[in-house]
Short mmCIF file of N, CA and C in Angstrom, two decimals:
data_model
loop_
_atom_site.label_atom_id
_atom_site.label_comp_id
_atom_site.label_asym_id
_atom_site.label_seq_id
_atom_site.Cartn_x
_atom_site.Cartn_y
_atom_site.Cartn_z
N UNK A 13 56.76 -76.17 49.91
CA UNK A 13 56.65 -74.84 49.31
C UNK A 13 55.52 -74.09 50.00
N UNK A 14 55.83 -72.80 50.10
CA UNK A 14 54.78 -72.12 51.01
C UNK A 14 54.08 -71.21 49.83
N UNK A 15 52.41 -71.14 50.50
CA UNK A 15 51.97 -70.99 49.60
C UNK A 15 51.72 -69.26 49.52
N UNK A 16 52.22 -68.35 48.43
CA UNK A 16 52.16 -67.22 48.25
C UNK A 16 50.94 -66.45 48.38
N UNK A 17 50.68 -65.66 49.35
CA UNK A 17 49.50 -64.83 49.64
C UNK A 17 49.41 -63.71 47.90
N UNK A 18 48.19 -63.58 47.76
CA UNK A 18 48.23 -62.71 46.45
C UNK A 18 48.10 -61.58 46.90
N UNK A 19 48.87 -60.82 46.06
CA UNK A 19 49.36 -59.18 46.49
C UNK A 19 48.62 -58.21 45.25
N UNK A 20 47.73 -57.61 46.32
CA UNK A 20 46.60 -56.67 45.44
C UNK A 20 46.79 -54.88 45.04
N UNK A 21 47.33 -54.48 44.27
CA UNK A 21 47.80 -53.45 43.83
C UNK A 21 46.63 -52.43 43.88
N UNK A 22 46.73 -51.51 44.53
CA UNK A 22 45.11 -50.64 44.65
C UNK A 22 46.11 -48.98 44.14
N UNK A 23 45.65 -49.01 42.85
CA UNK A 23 46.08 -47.84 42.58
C UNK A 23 45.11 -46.83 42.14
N UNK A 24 45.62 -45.44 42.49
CA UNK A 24 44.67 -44.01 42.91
C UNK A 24 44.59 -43.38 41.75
N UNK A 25 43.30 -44.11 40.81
CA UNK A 25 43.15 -43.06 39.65
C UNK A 25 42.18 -42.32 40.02
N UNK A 26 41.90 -41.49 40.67
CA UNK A 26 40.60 -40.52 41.12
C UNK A 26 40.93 -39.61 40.64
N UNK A 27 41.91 -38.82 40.20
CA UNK A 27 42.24 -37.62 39.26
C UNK A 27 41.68 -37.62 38.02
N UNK A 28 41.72 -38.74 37.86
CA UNK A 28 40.93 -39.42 36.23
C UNK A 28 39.89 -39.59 36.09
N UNK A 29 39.45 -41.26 36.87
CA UNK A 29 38.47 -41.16 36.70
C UNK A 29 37.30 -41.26 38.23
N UNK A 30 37.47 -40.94 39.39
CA UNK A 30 36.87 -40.43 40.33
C UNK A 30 37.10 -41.45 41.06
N UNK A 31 37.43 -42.83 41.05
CA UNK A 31 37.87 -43.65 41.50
C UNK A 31 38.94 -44.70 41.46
N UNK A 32 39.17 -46.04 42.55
CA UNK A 32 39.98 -45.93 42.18
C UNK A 32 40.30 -47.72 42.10
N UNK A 33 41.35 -48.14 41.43
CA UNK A 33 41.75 -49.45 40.93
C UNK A 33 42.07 -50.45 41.54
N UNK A 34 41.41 -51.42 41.63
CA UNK A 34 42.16 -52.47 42.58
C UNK A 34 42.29 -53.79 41.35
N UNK A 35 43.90 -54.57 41.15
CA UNK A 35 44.21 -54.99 40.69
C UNK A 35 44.76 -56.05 41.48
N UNK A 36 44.27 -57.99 41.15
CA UNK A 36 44.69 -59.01 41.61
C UNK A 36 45.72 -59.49 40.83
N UNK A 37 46.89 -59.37 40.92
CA UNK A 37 48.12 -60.29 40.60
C UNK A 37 48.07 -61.68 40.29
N UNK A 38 47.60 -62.39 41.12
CA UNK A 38 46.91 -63.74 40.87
C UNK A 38 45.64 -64.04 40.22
N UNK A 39 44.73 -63.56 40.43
CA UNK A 39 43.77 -63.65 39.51
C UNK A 39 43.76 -62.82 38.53
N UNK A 40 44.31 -62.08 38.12
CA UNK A 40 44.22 -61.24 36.95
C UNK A 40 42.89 -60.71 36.92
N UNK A 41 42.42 -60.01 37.64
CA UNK A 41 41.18 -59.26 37.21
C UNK A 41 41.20 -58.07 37.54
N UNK A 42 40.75 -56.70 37.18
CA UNK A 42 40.65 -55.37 37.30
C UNK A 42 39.41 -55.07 38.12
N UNK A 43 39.27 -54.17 39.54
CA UNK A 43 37.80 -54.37 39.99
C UNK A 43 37.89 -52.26 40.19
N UNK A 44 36.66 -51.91 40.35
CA UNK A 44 36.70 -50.69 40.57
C UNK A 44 36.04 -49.96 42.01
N UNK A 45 36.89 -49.78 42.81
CA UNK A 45 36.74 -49.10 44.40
C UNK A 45 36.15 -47.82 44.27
N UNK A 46 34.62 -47.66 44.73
CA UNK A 46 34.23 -46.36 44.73
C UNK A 46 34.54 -45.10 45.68
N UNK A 47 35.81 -45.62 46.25
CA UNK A 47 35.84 -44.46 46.83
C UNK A 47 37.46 -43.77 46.45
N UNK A 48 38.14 -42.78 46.58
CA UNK A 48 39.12 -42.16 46.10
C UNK A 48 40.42 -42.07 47.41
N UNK A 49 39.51 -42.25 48.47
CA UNK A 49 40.15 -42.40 49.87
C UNK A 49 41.44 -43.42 50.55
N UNK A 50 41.60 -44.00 49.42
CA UNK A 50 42.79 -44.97 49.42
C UNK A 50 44.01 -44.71 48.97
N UNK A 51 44.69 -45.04 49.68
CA UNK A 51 46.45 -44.38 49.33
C UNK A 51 46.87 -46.11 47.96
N UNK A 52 47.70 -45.48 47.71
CA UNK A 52 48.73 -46.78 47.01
C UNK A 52 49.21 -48.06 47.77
N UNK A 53 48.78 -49.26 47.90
CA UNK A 53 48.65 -50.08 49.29
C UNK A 53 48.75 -51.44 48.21
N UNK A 54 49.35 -52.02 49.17
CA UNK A 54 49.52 -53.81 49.04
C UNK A 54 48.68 -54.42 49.73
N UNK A 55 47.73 -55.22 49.60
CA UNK A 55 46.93 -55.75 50.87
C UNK A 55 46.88 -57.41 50.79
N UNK A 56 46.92 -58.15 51.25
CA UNK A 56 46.42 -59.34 51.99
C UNK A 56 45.12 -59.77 51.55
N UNK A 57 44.88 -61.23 51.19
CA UNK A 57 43.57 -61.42 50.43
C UNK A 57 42.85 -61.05 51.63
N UNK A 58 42.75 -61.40 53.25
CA UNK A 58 41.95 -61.16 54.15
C UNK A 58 41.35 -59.83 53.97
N UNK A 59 42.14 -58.70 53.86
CA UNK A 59 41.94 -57.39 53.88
C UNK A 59 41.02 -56.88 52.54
N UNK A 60 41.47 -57.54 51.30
CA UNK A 60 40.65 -57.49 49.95
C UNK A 60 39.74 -58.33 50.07
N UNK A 61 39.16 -59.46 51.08
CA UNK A 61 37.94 -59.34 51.02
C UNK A 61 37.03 -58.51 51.62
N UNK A 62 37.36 -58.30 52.78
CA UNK A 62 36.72 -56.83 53.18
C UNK A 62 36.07 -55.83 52.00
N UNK A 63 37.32 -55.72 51.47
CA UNK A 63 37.38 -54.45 50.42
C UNK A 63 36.32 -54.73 49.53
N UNK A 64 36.22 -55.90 48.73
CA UNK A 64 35.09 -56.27 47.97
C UNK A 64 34.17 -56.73 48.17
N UNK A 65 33.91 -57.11 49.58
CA UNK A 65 32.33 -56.61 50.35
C UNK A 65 32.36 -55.20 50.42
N UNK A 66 32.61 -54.89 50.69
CA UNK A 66 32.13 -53.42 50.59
C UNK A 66 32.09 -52.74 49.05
N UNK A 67 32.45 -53.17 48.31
CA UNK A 67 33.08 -53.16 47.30
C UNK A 67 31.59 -53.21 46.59
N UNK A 68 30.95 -54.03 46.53
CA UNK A 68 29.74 -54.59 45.94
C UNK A 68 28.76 -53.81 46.79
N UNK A 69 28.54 -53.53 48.12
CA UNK A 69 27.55 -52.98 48.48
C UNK A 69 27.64 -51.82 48.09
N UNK A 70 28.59 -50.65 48.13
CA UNK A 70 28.92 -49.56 47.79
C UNK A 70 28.19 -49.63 45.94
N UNK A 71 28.75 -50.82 45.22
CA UNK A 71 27.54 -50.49 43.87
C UNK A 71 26.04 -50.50 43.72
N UNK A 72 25.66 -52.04 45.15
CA UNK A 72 24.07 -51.67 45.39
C UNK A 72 23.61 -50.24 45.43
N UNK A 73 24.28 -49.76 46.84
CA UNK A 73 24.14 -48.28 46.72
C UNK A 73 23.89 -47.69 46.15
N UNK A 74 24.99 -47.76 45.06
CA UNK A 74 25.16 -46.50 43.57
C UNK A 74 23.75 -46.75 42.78
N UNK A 75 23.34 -47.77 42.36
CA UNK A 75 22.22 -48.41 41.77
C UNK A 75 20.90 -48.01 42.27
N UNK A 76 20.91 -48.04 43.85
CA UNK A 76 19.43 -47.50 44.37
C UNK A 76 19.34 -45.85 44.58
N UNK A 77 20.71 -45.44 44.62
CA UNK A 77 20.64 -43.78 45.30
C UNK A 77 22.04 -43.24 43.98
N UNK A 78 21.47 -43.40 42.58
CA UNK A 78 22.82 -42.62 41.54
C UNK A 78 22.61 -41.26 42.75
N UNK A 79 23.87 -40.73 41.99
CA UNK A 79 24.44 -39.28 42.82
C UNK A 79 24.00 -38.45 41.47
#
């Protein structure tokens, strides 16, 4: 059996609430992408880790420099 890559649902609530959703299928967890710049996308855990390194520094950020 081959083993199923988890497919990460990144959906564009920035109309709402200024950012936007990234949702793990397999892990079941809800994470929040600070930026709005993302289309509706399937990604590859390789690619979502990227995303949530940046993901976390982008909140350091928010934390040392609020807007």
């Amino acid at each position: 059996a081959r083993e199923v890559l988890d497919t990460i649902k990144v959906i564009d609530a920035g109309e709402v609430f200024g950012t936007t959703v990234i949702e793990s299928e397999r892990m079941g967890y809800t994470d929040i992408y600070w930026s709005t710049n993302l289309a509706r996308c399937v990604f590859p855990m390789e690619i979502l880790e990227c995303i949530l390194e940046n993901f976390i520094w982008r909140l350091i950020d928010m934390e040392n420099n609020p807007r």
